Amino acid sequence: MPVDQQPARRIQPTQSYLQQQPGYPGQPGHPGQPGHSGQHPEPPATPRTPRRRRRGRRAVVIVAVVLVLLLAWPIGLLIWANGKITHIDALSGAPSQAAETYLLAGSDSRADGTLAGDPTEGQRTDTIMLLTKPPSGSASLISIPRDTYVAIPGHGNNKINASYALGGPELLVRTVEDFTGMTVDHYVEIGMGGVSALVDAVGGVELCSDLDVDDEKSGLVWTPGCHEADGTTALAFARMRYSDPKGDIGRTERQQQVIKAITAKVARPGTLVNPGAQVDLLSAGLAALAVDQDTGILDLGRLALAFRAATGPDGVRGTPPIADLNYRPGGVGSAVLIEPDAAARFFASVADGTVTIEEE
């Protein structure tokens, strides 16, 4: 018979294979052996997806959506805020130094204190502060009195605030750099009237003074002690000087106090987690600011951190060493004379973080 027509043979399992199978005599599962119930085992049930697993996946999706929203909001807010910043020409291009230095100039350029449009038109620079964050040591906030007698490049000697009237922010920056020996990395101009809107946006601030004041020029009416101030009162508090025995020095101290109070209010958790409050604060704050061409919203964030360090317990606040508060060189009226021999050492210590201010 041909090979392909032969019937298939059934292959029998070997004896040794059979002996190893359950149910074979002598093996567990054979009738009469331990482990046998006398019934055939049921086939395994089809596994079902637990409800708990489905709920866990739903929770993961919800958490992921919340995280996306939490990340998207601040990023979008930063992009929006960055687009609302007013930029002006200000920096001199001098080589950077180790310390990060911000020149803060307060002005009364407009009745409402905002700096929209041309922020230099008709401007008076009444506040000049140098905020410095060195790589190590103390951050500092040094107020340079507006009447400080200095050399203005190309214009001879005059009060430092005259540099702005003569050449705008660029000349002010060059004058400050020549006077201090420090490079200005960021220029931030603050419309003091805009401070009023910012104070109102944070719900008012607490301010303190021992003076008894009824000042017609600034509009400040004040009794000694600490009081909750709205925007109008805070602005008058920051502007007043004629009823202050310390004159311009006292005014710079109160201006620092107002800015510090606003910063503290902004940093409260209730403000940081309130989207509506964030938008109101940024709108009010940015409307009052003009910055150099290279400064953006992240630089302003670093400025806020530096300001917080300078006004904190380890920071340094004050003025350069003053030789004469009523210096009269002729032709400029009463001016403030800084100690000529001590000025260079003072600003060098500001730059390296070793500056200290003598208590009066």
mmCIF file of C-alpha atoms in Angstrom:
data_model
loop_
_atom_site.group_PDB
_atom_site.id
_atom_site.type_symbol
_atom_site.label_atom_id
_atom_site.label_comp_id
_atom_site.label_asym_id
_atom_site.label_seq_id
_atom_site.Cartn_x
_atom_site.Cartn_y
_atom_site.Cartn_z
ATOM 1 C CA MET A 1 0.000 0.000 0.000
ATOM 2 C CA PRO A 2 1.442 3.415 -0.828
ATOM 3 C CA VAL A 3 2.804 5.318 2.147
ATOM 4 C CA ASP A 4 0.320 8.226 1.803
ATOM 5 C CA GLN A 5 -2.632 5.849 1.921
ATOM 6 C CA GLN A 6 -1.631 4.019 5.134
ATOM 7 C CA PRO A 7 -4.041 4.572 8.067
ATOM 8 C CA ALA A 8 -2.772 6.973 10.778
ATOM 9 C CA ARG A 9 -1.606 5.239 13.928
ATOM 10 C CA ARG A 10 -2.648 6.569 17.314
ATOM 11 C CA ILE A 11 0.341 7.364 19.478
ATOM 12 C CA GLN A 12 -0.134 6.115 23.029
ATOM 13 C CA PRO A 13 1.274 8.067 25.989
ATOM 14 C CA THR A 14 4.074 6.397 27.861
ATOM 15 C CA GLN A 15 3.496 4.766 31.204
ATOM 16 C CA SER A 16 5.793 7.207 33.007
ATOM 17 C CA TYR A 17 3.815 10.219 31.630
ATOM 18 C CA LEU A 18 0.492 8.723 32.795
ATOM 19 C CA GLN A 19 1.827 8.074 36.269
ATOM 20 C CA GLN A 20 2.579 11.747 36.712
ATOM 21 C CA GLN A 21 -0.962 12.988 35.892
ATOM 22 C CA PRO A 22 -3.539 13.915 38.579
ATOM 23 C CA GLY A 23 -6.188 11.227 38.994
ATOM 24 C CA TYR A 24 -3.792 8.340 38.216
ATOM 25 C CA PRO A 25 -3.876 5.701 40.936
ATOM 26 C CA GLY A 26 -1.588 6.827 43.697
ATOM 27 C CA GLN A 27 -1.699 10.513 42.645
ATOM 28 C CA PRO A 28 -3.654 13.275 44.507
ATOM 29 C CA GLY A 29 -7.064 13.850 42.948
ATOM 30 C CA HIS A 30 -7.667 10.143 42.194
ATOM 31 C CA PRO A 31 -10.803 8.753 43.821
ATOM 32 C CA GLY A 32 -9.841 7.468 47.203
ATOM 33 C CA GLN A 33 -6.803 9.721 47.458
ATOM 34 C CA PRO A 34 -6.528 12.833 49.675
ATOM 35 C CA GLY A 35 -7.551 16.064 47.953
ATOM 36 C CA HIS A 36 -10.295 14.491 45.818
ATOM 37 C CA SER A 37 -13.851 15.755 46.473
ATOM 38 C CA GLY A 38 -15.547 13.248 44.291
ATOM 39 C CA GLN A 39 -16.586 16.035 41.878
ATOM 40 C CA HIS A 40 -14.926 17.233 38.721
ATOM 41 C CA PRO A 41 -13.300 20.703 39.105
ATOM 42 C CA GLU A 42 -15.223 23.659 37.654
ATOM 43 C CA PRO A 43 -13.566 25.751 34.912
ATOM 44 C CA PRO A 44 -12.088 29.063 36.185
ATOM 45 C CA ALA A 45 -14.396 32.108 36.058
ATOM 46 C CA THR A 46 -13.674 34.916 33.622
ATOM 47 C CA PRO A 47 -11.913 37.753 35.555
ATOM 48 C CA ARG A 48 -13.850 41.035 35.890
ATOM 49 C CA THR A 49 -12.349 44.525 36.015
ATOM 50 C CA PRO A 50 -12.682 45.751 39.599
ATOM 51 C CA ARG A 51 -14.750 48.876 40.173
ATOM 52 C CA ARG A 52 -11.985 50.245 42.321
ATOM 53 C CA ARG A 53 -9.589 50.252 39.369
ATOM 54 C CA ARG A 54 -12.040 52.197 37.209
ATOM 55 C CA ARG A 55 -12.492 54.777 39.981
ATOM 56 C CA GLY A 56 -8.709 55.056 40.336
ATOM 57 C CA ARG A 57 -8.310 55.808 36.644
ATOM 58 C CA ARG A 58 -11.004 58.488 36.845
ATOM 59 C CA ALA A 59 -9.235 60.121 39.788
ATOM 60 C CA VAL A 60 -5.935 60.145 37.889
ATOM 61 C CA VAL A 61 -7.596 61.897 34.943
ATOM 62 C CA ILE A 62 -9.141 64.527 37.234
ATOM 63 C CA VAL A 63 -5.800 65.191 38.961
ATOM 64 C CA ALA A 64 -4.074 65.500 35.582
ATOM 65 C CA VAL A 65 -6.639 68.070 34.385
ATOM 66 C CA VAL A 66 -6.272 70.098 37.604
ATOM 67 C CA LEU A 67 -2.474 70.085 37.281
ATOM 68 C CA VAL A 68 -2.689 71.276 33.675
ATOM 69 C CA LEU A 69 -4.972 74.134 34.731
ATOM 70 C CA LEU A 70 -2.714 75.070 37.643
ATOM 71 C CA LEU A 71 0.271 75.231 35.317
ATOM 72 C CA ALA A 72 -1.530 76.894 32.423
ATOM 73 C CA TRP A 73 -2.941 79.768 34.525
ATOM 74 C CA PRO A 74 0.372 81.192 35.831
ATOM 75 C CA ILE A 75 2.074 80.706 32.467
ATOM 76 C CA GLY A 76 -0.760 82.482 30.678
ATOM 77 C CA LEU A 77 -0.790 85.200 33.343
ATOM 78 C CA LEU A 78 2.950 85.798 32.883
ATOM 79 C CA ILE A 79 2.602 86.019 29.096
ATOM 80 C CA TRP A 80 -0.317 88.442 29.463
ATOM 81 C CA ALA A 81 1.526 90.559 32.023
ATOM 82 C CA ASN A 82 4.730 90.639 29.992
ATOM 83 C CA GLY A 83 2.792 92.116 27.088
ATOM 84 C CA LYS A 84 1.447 94.978 29.250
ATOM 85 C CA ILE A 85 4.864 96.300 30.347
ATOM 86 C CA THR A 86 5.910 99.747 29.108
ATOM 87 C CA HIS A 87 9.524 99.765 27.848
ATOM 88 C CA ILE A 88 11.768 102.818 27.495
ATOM 89 C CA ASP A 89 15.425 103.501 26.633
ATOM 90 C CA ALA A 90 17.394 103.804 29.856
ATOM 91 C CA LEU A 91 20.521 101.629 30.271
ATOM 92 C CA SER A 92 24.015 102.873 29.463
ATOM 93 C CA GLY A 93 25.457 99.559 28.278
ATOM 94 C CA ALA A 94 28.157 99.586 30.968
ATOM 95 C CA PRO A 95 29.706 96.152 31.739
ATOM 96 C CA SER A 96 27.771 94.097 34.269
ATOM 97 C CA GLN A 97 29.169 93.468 37.738
ATOM 98 C CA ALA A 98 28.722 90.585 40.155
ATOM 99 C CA ALA A 99 25.844 92.238 42.004
ATOM 100 C CA GLU A 100 22.399 92.596 40.412
ATOM 101 C CA THR A 101 21.396 96.260 40.670
ATOM 102 C CA TYR A 102 18.008 97.888 40.067
ATOM 103 C CA LEU A 103 17.577 101.648 39.834
ATOM 104 C CA LEU A 104 14.099 102.565 41.074
ATOM 105 C CA ALA A 105 12.943 106.048 40.096
ATOM 106 C CA GLY A 106 9.678 107.414 41.488
ATOM 107 C CA SER A 107 7.967 110.151 39.561
ATOM 108 C CA ASP A 108 4.886 112.373 39.471
ATOM 109 C CA SER A 109 4.732 112.646 35.695
ATOM 110 C CA ARG A 110 0.929 112.599 35.444
ATOM 111 C CA ALA A 111 -2.001 113.469 37.658
ATOM 112 C CA ASP A 112 -3.081 109.842 37.860
ATOM 113 C CA GLY A 113 0.457 108.598 38.296
ATOM 114 C CA THR A 114 0.294 106.056 35.465
ATOM 115 C CA LEU A 115 3.017 105.836 32.841
ATOM 116 C CA ALA A 116 1.091 105.050 29.664
ATOM 117 C CA GLY A 117 2.170 106.675 26.404
ATOM 118 C CA ASP A 118 5.304 108.831 26.765
ATOM 119 C CA PRO A 119 6.339 108.362 30.411
ATOM 120 C CA THR A 120 9.018 111.074 30.295
ATOM 121 C CA GLU A 121 6.774 113.980 29.305
ATOM 122 C CA GLY A 122 6.684 116.663 32.009
ATOM 123 C CA GLN A 123 8.263 114.346 34.548
ATOM 124 C CA ARG A 124 9.833 115.047 37.917
ATOM 125 C CA THR A 125 11.934 112.316 39.498
ATOM 126 C CA ASP A 126 11.356 112.689 43.220
ATOM 127 C CA THR A 127 12.495 109.271 44.406
ATOM 128 C CA ILE A 128 15.770 107.502 43.573
ATOM 129 C CA MET A 129 16.516 104.131 45.155
ATOM 130 C CA LEU A 130 19.264 101.623 44.450
ATOM 131 C CA LEU A 131 18.195 98.028 45.097
ATOM 132 C CA THR A 132 21.172 95.663 45.099
ATOM 133 C CA LYS A 133 21.340 91.860 45.407
ATOM 134 C CA PRO A 134 24.993 90.732 45.614
ATOM 135 C CA PRO A 135 26.048 87.086 45.121
ATOM 136 C CA SER A 136 26.633 86.861 48.880
ATOM 137 C CA GLY A 137 26.080 89.053 51.904
ATOM 138 C CA SER A 138 23.239 91.489 52.487
ATOM 139 C CA ALA A 139 20.745 92.759 49.937
ATOM 140 C CA SER A 140 20.235 96.501 50.315
ATOM 141 C CA LEU A 141 17.822 99.288 49.433
ATOM 142 C CA ILE A 142 19.669 102.605 49.430
ATOM 143 C CA SER A 143 17.752 105.846 48.971
ATOM 144 C CA ILE A 144 19.653 108.627 47.235
ATOM 145 C CA PRO A 145 18.087 111.953 48.243
ATOM 146 C CA ARG A 146 16.668 113.806 45.207
ATOM 147 C CA ASP A 147 18.644 116.937 46.170
ATOM 148 C CA THR A 148 22.003 115.113 46.339
ATOM 149 C CA TYR A 149 24.714 117.319 44.799
ATOM 150 C CA VAL A 150 26.491 115.389 42.027
ATOM 151 C CA ALA A 151 28.308 115.792 38.727
ATOM 152 C CA ILE A 152 25.924 115.296 35.792
ATOM 153 C CA PRO A 153 27.747 114.102 32.637
ATOM 154 C CA GLY A 154 27.921 116.963 30.137
ATOM 155 C CA HIS A 155 26.070 119.406 32.401
ATOM 156 C CA GLY A 156 28.334 120.181 35.342
ATOM 157 C CA ASN A 157 27.263 119.910 38.977
ATOM 158 C CA ASN A 158 23.626 119.972 40.063
ATOM 159 C CA LYS A 159 21.022 118.137 42.122
ATOM 160 C CA ILE A 160 20.760 114.530 41.019
ATOM 161 C CA ASN A 161 17.082 114.751 40.049
ATOM 162 C CA ALA A 162 17.981 117.460 37.528
ATOM 163 C CA SER A 163 19.659 114.768 35.427
ATOM 164 C CA TYR A 164 16.262 113.389 34.432
ATOM 165 C CA ALA A 165 14.930 116.785 33.394
ATOM 166 C CA LEU A 166 18.079 117.334 31.320
ATOM 167 C CA GLY A 167 18.340 113.957 29.600
ATOM 168 C CA GLY A 168 15.617 111.551 30.716
ATOM 169 C CA PRO A 169 16.198 108.044 32.131
ATOM 170 C CA GLU A 170 19.429 107.519 30.174
ATOM 171 C CA LEU A 171 21.148 110.523 31.726
ATOM 172 C CA LEU A 172 19.794 109.640 35.159
ATOM 173 C CA VAL A 173 21.281 106.137 34.836
ATOM 174 C CA ARG A 174 24.685 107.481 33.709
ATOM 175 C CA THR A 175 24.679 110.012 36.566
ATOM 176 C CA VAL A 176 23.906 107.342 39.172
ATOM 177 C CA GLU A 177 26.552 105.009 37.741
ATOM 178 C CA ASP A 178 29.213 107.743 37.828
ATOM 179 C CA PHE A 179 28.211 108.751 41.342
ATOM 180 C CA THR A 180 28.146 105.228 42.823
ATOM 181 C CA GLY A 181 30.671 103.350 40.675
ATOM 182 C CA MET A 182 28.061 100.615 40.181
ATOM 183 C CA THR A 183 26.453 99.341 36.975
ATOM 184 C CA VAL A 184 22.667 99.653 36.724
ATOM 185 C CA ASP A 185 21.330 96.345 35.333
ATOM 186 C CA HIS A 186 17.627 97.228 35.412
ATOM 187 C CA TYR A 187 15.778 100.528 35.389
ATOM 188 C CA VAL A 188 12.273 100.660 36.872
ATOM 189 C CA GLU A 189 10.272 103.870 36.879
ATOM 190 C CA ILE A 190 7.302 104.052 39.238
ATOM 191 C CA GLY A 191 4.478 106.544 38.797
ATOM 192 C CA MET A 192 3.777 107.476 42.389
ATOM 193 C CA GLY A 193 0.135 108.176 41.605
ATOM 194 C CA GLY A 194 -0.156 104.584 40.419
ATOM 195 C CA VAL A 195 0.866 103.510 43.904
ATOM 196 C CA SER A 196 -2.532 104.773 45.048
ATOM 197 C CA ALA A 197 -4.339 102.300 42.763
ATOM 198 C CA LEU A 198 -2.028 99.520 43.885
ATOM 199 C CA VAL A 199 -2.744 100.178 47.573
ATOM 200 C CA ASP A 200 -6.476 100.123 46.874
ATOM 201 C CA ALA A 201 -6.054 96.869 44.905
ATOM 202 C CA VAL A 202 -4.573 95.145 47.978
ATOM 203 C CA GLY A 203 -7.297 96.525 50.248
ATOM 204 C CA GLY A 204 -5.219 99.188 52.000
ATOM 205 C CA VAL A 205 -1.999 99.017 54.030
ATOM 206 C CA GLU A 206 -0.952 99.807 57.589
ATOM 207 C CA LEU A 207 1.480 102.732 57.878
ATOM 208 C CA CYS A 208 3.190 104.194 60.947
ATOM 209 C CA SER A 209 4.603 107.614 61.815
ATOM 210 C CA ASP A 210 5.187 109.586 64.986
ATOM 211 C CA LEU A 211 4.475 112.898 63.229
ATOM 212 C CA ASP A 212 1.413 115.060 63.798
ATOM 213 C CA VAL A 213 0.715 116.382 60.308
ATOM 214 C CA ASP A 214 -1.778 118.599 58.520
ATOM 215 C CA ASP A 215 0.146 119.293 55.320
ATOM 216 C CA GLU A 216 -1.574 121.398 52.672
ATOM 217 C CA LYS A 217 0.889 120.624 49.866
ATOM 218 C CA SER A 218 0.640 116.814 50.047
ATOM 219 C CA GLY A 219 -2.859 116.685 51.503
ATOM 220 C CA LEU A 220 -1.699 114.441 54.361
ATOM 221 C CA VAL A 221 -3.590 114.649 57.657
ATOM 222 C CA TRP A 222 -1.987 112.341 60.214
ATOM 223 C CA THR A 223 -2.022 111.778 63.959
ATOM 224 C CA PRO A 224 0.915 109.965 65.605
ATOM 225 C CA GLY A 225 0.741 106.169 65.495
ATOM 226 C CA CYS A 226 -0.164 103.407 63.061
ATOM 227 C CA HIS A 227 -3.215 103.690 60.830
ATOM 228 C CA GLU A 228 -4.829 101.707 58.019
ATOM 229 C CA ALA A 229 -4.367 103.799 54.879
ATOM 230 C CA ASP A 230 -6.210 103.722 51.558
ATOM 231 C CA GLY A 231 -4.550 104.632 48.276
ATOM 232 C CA THR A 232 -5.079 108.390 48.561
ATOM 233 C CA THR A 233 -3.678 108.534 52.107
ATOM 234 C CA ALA A 234 -0.733 106.244 51.272
ATOM 235 C CA LEU A 235 0.212 108.469 48.330
ATOM 236 C CA ALA A 236 0.088 111.616 50.477
ATOM 237 C CA PHE A 237 2.117 109.770 53.140
ATOM 238 C CA ALA A 238 4.793 108.993 50.533
ATOM 239 C CA ARG A 239 4.873 112.509 49.043
ATOM 240 C CA MET A 240 4.863 114.680 52.165
ATOM 241 C CA ARG A 241 8.149 116.367 53.125
ATOM 242 C CA TYR A 242 7.547 120.003 54.079
ATOM 243 C CA SER A 243 5.980 119.060 57.420
ATOM 244 C CA ASP A 244 8.740 116.539 58.172
ATOM 245 C CA PRO A 245 11.700 117.847 60.214
ATOM 246 C CA LYS A 246 13.922 115.410 58.264
ATOM 247 C CA GLY A 247 12.740 116.791 54.931
ATOM 248 C CA ASP A 248 13.625 114.669 51.915
ATOM 249 C CA ILE A 249 15.308 112.025 54.085
ATOM 250 C CA GLY A 250 12.097 111.465 56.025
ATOM 251 C CA ARG A 251 10.131 111.252 52.805
ATOM 252 C CA THR A 252 12.399 108.536 51.365
ATOM 253 C CA GLU A 253 11.958 106.546 54.573
ATOM 254 C CA ARG A 254 8.166 106.754 54.298
ATOM 255 C CA GLN A 255 8.280 105.812 50.623
ATOM 256 C CA GLN A 256 10.225 102.679 51.517
ATOM 257 C CA GLN A 257 7.634 101.928 54.189
ATOM 258 C CA VAL A 258 4.760 102.203 51.685
ATOM 259 C CA ILE A 259 6.460 99.901 49.162
ATOM 260 C CA LYS A 260 7.306 97.396 51.890
ATOM 261 C CA ALA A 261 3.689 97.389 53.123
ATOM 262 C CA ILE A 262 2.391 96.747 49.605
ATOM 263 C CA THR A 263 4.891 93.920 49.098
ATOM 264 C CA ALA A 264 3.852 92.263 52.352
ATOM 265 C CA LYS A 265 0.163 92.480 51.419
ATOM 266 C CA VAL A 266 0.768 91.033 47.944
ATOM 267 C CA ALA A 267 2.669 88.066 49.405
ATOM 268 C CA ARG A 268 -0.279 86.915 51.545
ATOM 269 C CA PRO A 269 -1.623 83.432 50.608
ATOM 270 C CA GLY A 270 -5.133 84.783 50.026
ATOM 271 C CA THR A 271 -3.796 87.021 47.250
ATOM 272 C CA LEU A 272 -1.505 84.419 45.713
ATOM 273 C CA VAL A 273 -4.318 81.881 45.188
ATOM 274 C CA ASN A 274 -6.969 84.351 44.016
ATOM 275 C CA PRO A 275 -6.915 84.701 40.199
ATOM 276 C CA GLY A 276 -9.112 87.800 40.239
ATOM 277 C CA ALA A 277 -6.877 89.534 42.786
ATOM 278 C CA GLN A 278 -3.791 88.606 40.744
ATOM 279 C CA VAL A 279 -5.195 90.246 37.613
ATOM 280 C CA ASP A 280 -6.235 93.392 39.538
ATOM 281 C CA LEU A 281 -2.803 93.703 41.152
ATOM 282 C CA LEU A 282 -0.893 93.175 37.918
ATOM 283 C CA SER A 283 -3.111 95.651 36.074
ATOM 284 C CA ALA A 284 -2.625 98.325 38.739
ATOM 285 C CA GLY A 285 1.076 97.623 39.209
ATOM 286 C CA LEU A 286 2.067 97.460 35.550
ATOM 287 C CA ALA A 287 0.113 100.622 34.751
ATOM 288 C CA ALA A 288 2.382 102.435 37.205
ATOM 289 C CA LEU A 289 5.650 101.035 35.781
ATOM 290 C CA ALA A 290 8.012 101.717 32.899
ATOM 291 C CA VAL A 291 11.183 99.650 32.536
ATOM 292 C CA ASP A 292 14.274 99.493 30.335
ATOM 293 C CA GLN A 293 14.129 97.629 27.036
ATOM 294 C CA ASP A 294 15.711 94.427 28.406
ATOM 295 C CA THR A 295 13.638 94.017 31.573
ATOM 296 C CA GLY A 296 10.696 91.606 31.462
ATOM 297 C CA ILE A 297 8.161 90.145 33.855
ATOM 298 C CA LEU A 298 10.609 87.540 35.203
ATOM 299 C CA ASP A 299 13.137 90.288 35.994
ATOM 300 C CA LEU A 300 10.397 92.108 37.901
ATOM 301 C CA GLY A 301 9.768 88.884 39.797
ATOM 302 C CA ARG A 302 13.448 88.772 40.766
ATOM 303 C CA LEU A 303 13.207 92.443 41.743
ATOM 304 C CA ALA A 304 10.366 91.577 44.127
ATOM 305 C CA LEU A 305 12.480 88.832 45.720
ATOM 306 C CA ALA A 306 15.456 91.195 46.054
ATOM 307 C CA PHE A 307 13.221 93.862 47.596
ATOM 308 C CA ARG A 308 11.848 91.344 50.053
ATOM 309 C CA ALA A 309 15.405 90.353 51.034
ATOM 310 C CA ALA A 310 16.498 93.994 51.389
ATOM 311 C CA THR A 311 13.524 94.908 53.586
ATOM 312 C CA GLY A 312 13.701 91.696 55.617
ATOM 313 C CA PRO A 313 15.562 91.128 58.897
ATOM 314 C CA ASP A 314 18.889 90.456 57.140
ATOM 315 C CA GLY A 315 18.614 93.320 54.642
ATOM 316 C CA VAL A 316 20.028 96.832 54.830
ATOM 317 C CA ARG A 317 18.062 100.053 54.254
ATOM 318 C CA GLY A 318 19.170 103.646 54.512
ATOM 319 C CA THR A 319 21.022 106.468 52.753
ATOM 320 C CA PRO A 320 24.665 107.123 51.892
ATOM 321 C CA PRO A 321 26.696 108.931 54.579
ATOM 322 C CA ILE A 322 25.579 112.576 54.546
ATOM 323 C CA ALA A 323 27.927 115.467 55.305
ATOM 324 C CA ASP A 324 25.442 118.360 55.022
ATOM 325 C CA LEU A 325 21.645 118.438 54.586
ATOM 326 C CA ASN A 326 21.694 122.149 53.747
ATOM 327 C CA TYR A 327 24.666 122.443 51.430
ATOM 328 C CA ARG A 328 24.614 125.670 49.405
ATOM 329 C CA PRO A 329 27.216 125.631 46.632
ATOM 330 C CA GLY A 330 25.462 128.469 44.774
ATOM 331 C CA GLY A 331 23.122 128.424 41.838
ATOM 332 C CA VAL A 332 21.040 125.384 42.907
ATOM 333 C CA GLY A 333 19.603 126.413 46.271
ATOM 334 C CA SER A 334 19.800 124.010 49.200
ATOM 335 C CA ALA A 335 21.311 120.623 48.352
ATOM 336 C CA VAL A 336 22.397 117.433 50.128
ATOM 337 C CA LEU A 337 26.133 116.806 50.265
ATOM 338 C CA ILE A 338 27.306 113.200 50.584
ATOM 339 C CA GLU A 339 30.557 112.569 52.489
ATOM 340 C CA PRO A 340 33.101 112.762 49.626
ATOM 341 C CA ASP A 341 35.674 110.444 51.205
ATOM 342 C CA ALA A 342 33.167 107.883 52.461
ATOM 343 C CA ALA A 343 30.942 107.609 49.361
ATOM 344 C CA ALA A 344 33.248 105.345 47.312
ATOM 345 C CA ARG A 345 33.788 102.924 50.228
ATOM 346 C CA PHE A 346 30.085 102.928 51.009
ATOM 347 C CA PHE A 347 28.943 101.936 47.517
ATOM 348 C CA ALA A 348 31.736 99.359 47.205
ATOM 349 C CA SER A 349 30.347 97.706 50.337
ATOM 350 C CA VAL A 350 26.835 97.865 48.837
ATOM 351 C CA ALA A 351 28.108 95.953 45.792
ATOM 352 C CA ASP A 352 29.854 93.218 47.792
ATOM 353 C CA GLY A 353 27.118 92.784 50.417
ATOM 354 C CA THR A 354 29.080 94.068 53.428
ATOM 355 C CA VAL A 355 27.283 97.400 53.789
ATOM 356 C CA THR A 356 26.018 98.518 57.183
ATOM 357 C CA ILE A 357 24.011 101.597 58.148
ATOM 358 C CA GLU A 358 24.813 103.463 61.347
ATOM 359 C CA GLU A 359 21.777 104.002 63.550
ATOM 360 C CA GLU A 360 21.104 107.639 64.348
#
